[in-house]
Short mmCIF file of C-alpha atoms and ligand atoms in Angstrom, two decimals:
data_model
loop_
_atom_site.label_atom_id
_atom_site.label_comp_id
_atom_site.label_asym_id
_atom_site.label_seq_id
_atom_site.Cartn_x
_atom_site.Cartn_y
_atom_site.Cartn_z
CA UNK Y 1 0.00 0.00 0.00
CA UNK Y 2 1.33 3.45 -0.88
CA UNK Y 3 1.53 5.66 2.16
CA UNK Y 4 1.61 9.42 2.03
CA UNK Y 5 5.27 9.32 3.11
CA UNK Y 6 6.01 6.94 0.20
CA UNK Y 7 4.13 9.22 -2.14
CA UNK Y 8 6.20 12.21 -1.09
CA UNK Y 9 9.42 10.19 -1.33
CA UNK Y 10 8.50 8.80 -4.77
CA UNK Y 11 7.45 12.25 -5.95
CA UNK Y 12 10.78 13.65 -4.84
CA UNK Y 13 12.51 10.75 -6.59
CA UNK Y 14 10.63 11.38 -9.85
CA UNK Y 15 11.38 15.09 -9.53
CA UNK Y 16 15.07 14.25 -9.26
CA UNK Y 17 14.85 11.98 -12.30
CA UNK Y 18 13.04 14.68 -14.22
CA UNK Y 19 15.67 17.24 -13.38
CA UNK Y 20 18.41 15.10 -14.94
CA UNK Y 21 16.37 13.88 -17.90
CA UNK Y 22 14.54 17.05 -18.91
CA UNK Y 23 13.26 20.23 -17.41
CA UNK Y 24 9.87 20.16 -19.13
CA UNK Y 25 7.01 20.30 -16.66
CA UNK Y 26 9.34 20.68 -13.69
CA UNK Y 27 9.05 23.51 -11.20
CA UNK Y 28 11.13 24.11 -8.15
CA UNK Y 29 9.59 23.07 -4.90
CA UNK Y 30 10.50 21.98 -1.43
CA UNK Y 31 9.35 18.37 -1.00
CA UNK Y 32 6.47 18.28 1.41
CA UNK Y 33 5.47 21.87 0.78
CA UNK Y 34 2.63 22.82 -1.48
CA UNK Y 35 3.57 24.59 -4.68
CA UNK Y 36 3.12 28.27 -5.43
CA UNK Y 37 -0.04 29.09 -7.39
CA UNK Y 38 -0.33 27.56 -10.82
CA UNK Y 39 -3.14 27.32 -13.35
CA UNK Y 40 -3.28 24.88 -16.24
CA UNK Y 41 -5.91 24.58 -18.92
CA UNK Y 42 -6.46 22.72 -22.15
CA UNK Y 43 -5.89 24.20 -25.61
CA UNK Y 44 -4.84 27.68 -26.66
CA UNK Y 45 -8.12 29.19 -25.45
CA UNK Y 46 -6.76 28.32 -22.04
CA UNK Y 47 -4.39 31.31 -22.26
CA UNK Y 48 -7.22 33.84 -21.89
CA UNK Y 49 -9.05 31.70 -19.36
CA UNK Y 50 -5.87 31.36 -17.30
CA UNK Y 51 -5.49 35.15 -17.20
CA UNK Y 52 -8.98 35.48 -15.79
CA UNK Y 53 -8.30 32.79 -13.21
CA UNK Y 54 -4.91 34.29 -12.36
CA UNK Y 55 -6.59 37.56 -11.30
CA UNK Y 56 -8.19 35.61 -8.46
CA UNK Y 57 -5.44 33.22 -7.53
CA UNK Y 58 -2.64 35.83 -7.60
CA UNK Y 59 -4.51 37.84 -4.97
CA UNK Y 60 -4.72 34.90 -2.63
CA UNK Y 61 -8.12 33.73 -3.84
CA UNK Y 62 -9.37 30.18 -3.74
CA UNK Y 63 -8.53 27.79 -6.61
CA UNK Y 64 -12.22 26.90 -6.84
CA UNK Y 65 -13.19 30.51 -7.53
CA UNK Y 66 -10.32 30.87 -9.99
CA UNK Y 67 -11.22 27.84 -12.12
CA UNK Y 68 -14.88 28.83 -12.20
CA UNK Y 69 -14.03 32.38 -13.31
CA UNK Y 70 -11.50 31.11 -15.85
CA UNK Y 71 -13.75 28.66 -17.67
CA UNK Y 72 -16.68 31.10 -17.58
CA UNK Y 73 -14.68 33.27 -19.95
CA UNK Y 74 -14.52 30.41 -22.46
CA UNK Y 75 -18.17 29.48 -21.90
CA UNK Y 76 -19.21 33.05 -22.62
CA UNK Y 77 -17.22 33.18 -25.88
CA UNK Y 78 -19.79 32.44 -28.58
CA UNK Y 79 -16.97 31.95 -31.10
CA UNK Y 80 -15.77 28.78 -29.38
CA UNK Y 81 -16.90 25.72 -31.38
CA UNK Y 82 -17.14 23.25 -28.53
CA UNK Y 83 -17.70 25.16 -25.30
CA UNK Y 84 -20.78 27.13 -24.31
CA UNK Y 85 -23.85 28.25 -26.20
CA UNK Y 86 -21.85 29.04 -29.37
CA UNK Y 87 -20.73 25.42 -29.66
CA UNK Y 88 -21.64 22.98 -32.39
CA UNK Y 89 -25.06 21.38 -31.97
CA UNK Y 90 -26.01 17.73 -31.83
CA UNK Y 91 -27.45 15.95 -34.87
CA UNK Y 92 -30.89 17.38 -34.16
CA UNK Y 93 -29.64 20.96 -33.98
CA UNK Y 94 -29.57 21.36 -30.19
CA UNK Y 95 -26.56 22.75 -28.32
CA UNK Y 96 -26.40 20.63 -25.16
CA UNK Y 97 -23.82 21.48 -22.53
CA UNK Y 98 -21.92 19.37 -19.99
CA UNK Y 99 -19.78 20.71 -17.13
CA UNK Y 100 -18.38 19.80 -13.73
CA UNK Y 101 -16.35 21.29 -10.92
CA UNK Y 102 -14.47 19.80 -7.95
CA UNK Y 103 -12.80 21.39 -4.92
CA UNK Y 104 -10.04 20.58 -2.47
CA UNK Y 105 -12.38 18.86 -0.03
CA UNK Y 106 -13.76 16.38 -2.54
CA UNK Y 107 -16.95 18.36 -3.06
CA UNK Y 108 -18.11 18.10 -6.64
CA UNK Y 109 -21.02 19.06 -8.85
CA UNK Y 110 -22.00 18.34 -12.42
CA UNK Y 111 -24.62 19.16 -15.02
CA UNK Y 112 -25.21 17.19 -18.19
CA UNK Y 113 -27.28 17.74 -21.32
CA UNK Y 114 -28.42 21.24 -20.40
CA UNK Y 115 -29.75 23.67 -22.99
CA UNK Y 116 -29.75 27.48 -22.89
CA UNK Y 117 -27.59 27.95 -19.80
CA UNK Y 118 -24.68 30.26 -20.58
CA UNK Y 119 -22.46 29.28 -17.67
CA UNK Y 120 -22.94 25.56 -16.99
CA UNK Y 121 -19.89 25.38 -14.70
CA UNK Y 122 -21.51 27.88 -12.33
CA UNK Y 123 -24.64 25.72 -12.45
CA UNK Y 124 -22.51 22.67 -11.61
CA UNK Y 125 -21.10 24.62 -8.66
CA UNK Y 126 -24.63 25.43 -7.51
CA UNK Y 127 -25.47 21.70 -7.67
CA UNK Y 128 -22.38 21.06 -5.56
CA UNK Y 129 -23.14 23.73 -2.98
CA UNK Y 130 -26.93 23.75 -2.78
CA UNK Y 131 -28.08 20.17 -3.29
CA UNK Y 132 -27.41 16.80 -1.67
CA UNK Y 133 -26.59 15.45 -5.16
CA UNK Y 134 -23.66 15.56 -7.56
CA UNK Y 135 -25.20 15.32 -11.03
CA UNK Y 136 -28.32 16.93 -12.47
CA UNK Y 137 -29.26 16.39 -16.11
CA UNK Y 138 -31.45 17.90 -18.80
CA UNK Y 139 -34.77 19.40 -17.82
CA UNK Y 140 -34.18 18.78 -14.12
CA UNK Y 141 -30.92 20.71 -14.28
CA UNK Y 142 -32.64 23.57 -16.10
CA UNK Y 143 -35.48 23.61 -13.56
CA UNK Y 144 -32.90 23.80 -10.77
CA UNK Y 145 -31.08 26.56 -12.69
CA UNK Y 146 -34.21 28.69 -12.97
CA UNK Y 147 -34.98 28.19 -9.28
CA UNK Y 148 -31.50 29.48 -8.47
CA UNK Y 149 -31.36 32.66 -10.50
CA UNK Y 150 -30.00 31.36 -13.81
CA UNK Y 151 -31.76 32.44 -17.00
CA UNK Y 152 -32.47 29.99 -19.78
CA UNK Y 153 -31.64 31.58 -23.13
CA UNK Y 154 -33.37 30.46 -26.29
CA UNK Y 155 -31.42 32.27 -28.97
CA UNK Y 156 -30.95 29.28 -31.25
CA UNK Y 157 -27.71 28.44 -33.01
CA UNK Y 158 -25.12 31.08 -33.76
CA UNK Y 159 -24.73 31.75 -37.52
CA UNK Y 160 -21.42 29.83 -37.50
CA UNK Y 161 -22.91 26.81 -35.72
CA UNK Y 162 -25.97 26.87 -38.00
CA UNK Y 163 -23.78 26.83 -41.11
CA UNK Y 164 -21.65 24.00 -39.71
CA UNK Y 165 -24.78 21.98 -38.85
CA UNK Y 166 -26.37 22.51 -42.28
CA UNK Y 167 -23.12 21.39 -43.88
CA UNK Y 168 -23.02 18.31 -41.67
CA UNK Y 169 -26.65 17.50 -42.47
CA UNK Y 170 -25.84 17.11 -46.18
CA UNK Y 171 -23.99 13.88 -45.41
CA UNK Y 172 -25.47 13.18 -41.95
CA UNK Y 173 -22.82 10.62 -41.20
CA UNK Y 174 -24.00 8.66 -38.16
CA UNK Y 175 -20.49 8.22 -36.81
CA UNK Y 176 -19.10 11.45 -35.29
CA UNK Y 177 -16.27 12.77 -37.39
CA UNK Y 178 -13.47 13.23 -34.98
CA UNK Y 179 -10.09 14.71 -35.67
CA UNK Y 180 -7.46 16.22 -33.46
CA UNK Y 181 -8.36 19.79 -34.41
CA UNK Y 182 -12.05 19.67 -33.59
CA UNK Y 183 -11.84 19.56 -29.79
CA UNK Y 184 -11.69 22.56 -27.58
CA UNK Y 185 -13.34 21.54 -24.38
CA UNK Y 186 -11.74 23.50 -21.59
CA UNK Y 187 -10.47 21.60 -18.58
CA UNK Y 188 -8.77 23.78 -15.98
CA UNK Y 189 -6.87 22.66 -12.88
CA UNK Y 190 -5.24 24.97 -10.35
CA UNK Y 191 -3.34 25.23 -7.09
CA UNK Y 192 -3.87 28.34 -4.97
CA UNK Y 193 -1.52 30.12 -2.57
CA UNK Y 194 -2.80 27.96 0.30
CA UNK Y 195 -1.77 24.86 -1.63
CA UNK Y 196 -5.33 23.78 -2.35
CA UNK Y 197 -6.36 22.25 -5.66
CA UNK Y 198 -9.55 22.57 -7.67
CA UNK Y 199 -10.67 21.94 -11.22
CA UNK Y 200 -13.45 22.51 -13.73
CA UNK Y 201 -14.29 21.04 -17.11
CA UNK Y 202 -16.90 22.33 -19.58
CA UNK Y 203 -17.97 21.51 -23.14
CA UNK Y 204 -20.74 21.39 -25.69
CA UNK Y 205 -19.43 17.91 -26.44
CA UNK Y 206 -18.53 16.17 -29.65
CA UNK Y 207 -19.93 17.98 -32.68
CA UNK Y 208 -23.09 16.38 -34.11
CA UNK Y 209 -23.35 13.80 -31.35
CA UNK Y 210 -26.60 11.88 -30.88
CA UNK Y 211 -29.27 13.83 -29.01
CA UNK Y 212 -28.92 12.89 -25.35
CA UNK Y 213 -25.27 11.87 -25.57
CA UNK Y 214 -23.14 12.85 -22.58
CA UNK Y 215 -19.36 12.71 -22.78
CA UNK Y 216 -16.58 12.52 -20.22
CA UNK Y 217 -16.38 16.22 -19.40
CA UNK Y 218 -19.08 16.32 -16.67
CA UNK Y 219 -18.17 12.90 -15.26
CA UNK Y 220 -16.12 13.11 -12.08
CA UNK Y 221 -13.17 10.73 -12.48
CA UNK Y 222 -13.35 10.84 -16.30
CA UNK Y 223 -13.14 14.47 -17.52
CA UNK Y 224 -11.89 15.77 -14.17
CA UNK Y 225 -10.58 14.53 -10.86
CA UNK Y 226 -9.04 16.35 -7.91
CA UNK Y 227 -7.44 14.84 -4.82
CA UNK Y 228 -5.97 17.53 -2.62
CA UNK Y 229 -3.31 15.19 -1.21
CA UNK Y 230 -2.04 14.09 -4.61
CA UNK Y 231 -3.00 16.27 -7.58
CA UNK Y 232 -5.56 16.92 -10.27
CA UNK Y 233 -6.17 15.87 -13.86
CA UNK Y 234 -8.48 16.82 -16.69
CA UNK Y 235 -9.27 15.55 -20.18
CA UNK Y 236 -10.26 16.65 -23.63
CA UNK Y 237 -11.03 14.68 -26.76
CA UNK Y 238 -13.16 11.65 -27.50
CA UNK Y 239 -15.10 11.28 -24.27
CA UNK Y 240 -16.14 7.69 -24.80
CA UNK Y 241 -12.52 6.55 -24.55
CA UNK Y 242 -11.93 8.71 -21.47
CA UNK Y 243 -15.01 7.31 -19.70
CA UNK Y 244 -14.10 3.72 -20.59
CA UNK Y 245 -10.79 4.10 -18.78
CA UNK Y 246 -11.81 6.52 -15.96
CA UNK Y 247 -9.08 8.75 -17.36
CA UNK Y 248 -8.61 11.57 -14.85
CA UNK Y 249 -9.01 9.30 -11.83
CA UNK Y 250 -6.48 6.88 -13.29
CA UNK Y 251 -3.98 9.72 -13.71
CA UNK Y 252 -4.39 10.89 -10.11
CA UNK Y 253 -3.95 7.32 -8.87
CA UNK Y 254 -0.79 6.97 -10.98
CA UNK Y 255 0.56 10.18 -9.44
CA UNK Y 256 -0.29 8.79 -6.00
CA UNK Y 257 1.94 5.84 -6.84
CA UNK Y 258 4.81 8.20 -7.57
CA UNK Y 259 4.58 8.75 -11.31
CA UNK Y 260 5.22 12.25 -12.58
CA UNK Y 261 2.19 14.03 -14.06
CA UNK Y 262 3.40 13.45 -17.62
CA UNK Y 263 4.10 9.76 -16.97
CA UNK Y 264 0.68 9.40 -15.36
CA UNK Y 265 -0.97 10.99 -18.42
CA UNK Y 266 1.01 8.68 -20.72
CA UNK Y 267 -0.05 5.60 -18.77
CA UNK Y 268 -3.70 6.67 -19.05
CA UNK Y 269 -3.27 7.20 -22.81
CA UNK Y 270 -1.69 3.75 -23.11
CA UNK Y 271 -4.80 2.27 -21.50
CA UNK Y 272 -6.88 3.93 -24.22
CA UNK Y 273 -4.68 2.28 -26.82
CA UNK Y 274 -6.17 -1.07 -25.67
CA UNK Y 275 -9.68 0.16 -26.55
CA UNK Y 276 -11.95 -2.23 -28.47
CA UNK Y 277 -12.66 0.70 -30.83
CA UNK Y 278 -10.47 1.94 -33.65
CA UNK Y 279 -8.73 4.84 -31.97
CA UNK Y 280 -6.35 5.82 -34.77
CA UNK Y 281 -8.59 8.67 -35.88
CA UNK Y 282 -9.47 9.81 -32.36
CA UNK Y 283 -7.83 12.38 -30.16
CA UNK Y 284 -7.63 12.37 -26.36
CA UNK Y 285 -5.47 14.80 -24.42
CA UNK Y 286 -4.73 14.66 -20.70
CA UNK Y 287 -3.34 17.37 -18.46
CA UNK Y 288 -2.24 16.92 -14.86
CA UNK Y 289 -0.59 18.67 -11.94
CA UNK Y 290 0.64 17.19 -8.68
CA UNK Y 291 0.50 18.69 -5.22
CA UNK Y 292 4.02 20.06 -5.63
CA UNK Y 293 3.21 21.97 -8.80
CA UNK Y 294 4.90 19.58 -11.23
CA UNK Y 295 2.73 19.32 -14.29
CA UNK Y 296 2.56 17.44 -17.57
CA UNK Y 297 0.39 16.33 -20.46
CA UNK Y 298 0.11 13.52 -22.97
CA UNK Y 299 -2.19 12.84 -25.90
CA UNK Y 300 -3.01 10.18 -28.46
CA UNK Y 301 -2.30 12.40 -31.47
CA UNK Y 302 -0.06 15.29 -32.29
CA UNK Y 303 -1.60 18.71 -31.82
CA UNK Y 304 -2.73 18.85 -28.19
CA UNK Y 305 -1.51 21.93 -26.40
CA UNK Y 306 -2.21 23.54 -23.07
CA UNK Y 307 -1.79 26.83 -21.28
CA UNK Y 308 0.26 27.14 -18.09
CA UNK Y 309 0.19 30.20 -15.86
CA UNK Y 310 2.43 30.68 -12.82
CA UNK Y 311 4.28 33.61 -11.29
CA UNK Y 312 6.60 33.66 -14.31
CA UNK Y 313 3.76 34.24 -16.74
CA UNK Y 314 1.27 32.52 -19.00
CA UNK Y 315 2.40 30.34 -21.89
CA UNK Y 316 1.25 27.71 -24.35
CA UNK Y 317 3.02 24.35 -24.30
CA UNK Y 318 2.83 21.36 -26.64
CA UNK Y 319 2.00 17.95 -25.30
CA UNK Y 320 3.97 14.86 -26.21
CA UNK Y 321 1.84 12.21 -27.93
CA UNK Y 322 1.58 8.53 -28.69
CA UNK Y 323 1.03 8.12 -32.45
CA UNK Y 324 4.37 9.38 -33.74
N1 LIG T 401 -14.44 15.50 -24.30
C1 LIG T 401 -15.54 16.11 -24.97
C2 LIG T 401 -16.66 15.11 -25.11
O1 LIG T 401 -16.39 13.95 -25.38
C3 LIG T 401 -15.26 16.66 -26.32
C4 LIG T 401 -14.01 17.42 -26.57
O2 LIG T 401 -13.13 17.51 -25.73
O3 LIG T 401 -13.89 17.94 -27.66
O4 LIG T 401 -17.79 15.51 -25.03
#
């Protein structure tokens, strides 16, 4: 059994290995001490979201508040093709949103298959804070939203999403067309100045999915997992493969066993490679941070990048990947 002392020792050992092998993903820390604030989020849109989150975390705010504020920026951007109300619709022309949030105490909340709610992560937080439950879906989630001061918007598809849907309808291929460039779910994980971790993950899901389909992003343990003693992980890409392998939870457990964040992400990607499905055309990207502020990423395909913000600034980094 891995004790906390073992975890710390193994983490220190992997940090030492990292420092001789490569500096990527390595930050200075005193073993046993929590890291200085850091925010990580998926894809290049994460840069702007990180800046929003950094405003909170750099002033001593809570990681939970920072990740909520950060991803709200992406949710509110109607130009984003797979987050928020501007995202691509399902096959029937509905934009259905999934989101979740998790804090340092293991509190978590999630909403799935919600329509017309601009900030689903804030709704997920309300589920976490105001109900005895973790997940609310569809009409029930919208009813709860209205009862708690959220407005349901019925503005239809944005012109861009409408054009994309009409184009898709011409062929109406049943199988979702997935390629590494079509994902931009935002998953954000952060450590605040008190050393506490939180995360959020939000998406409109795979473009032209079946009506009613829910992906990994709102599933605690798949699209997001936070354990304040160990670290946090989040996912983007083909959600079915992430759910099948409990991706983010697997990564946190690998970090608990002493693997670096990047190694943990690679191990989770390797599990996907055993999928019964043909994964050669699919993309999955994982992003993780441990309690000490070491971070890393790994994806199936080339092209996954992520934004990292710490006291030295905000930058975009490329993930290593499996299919070389
Ligand atoms: N993970 C999301 C889903 O499967 C999609 C994405 O990241 O693009 O719904």
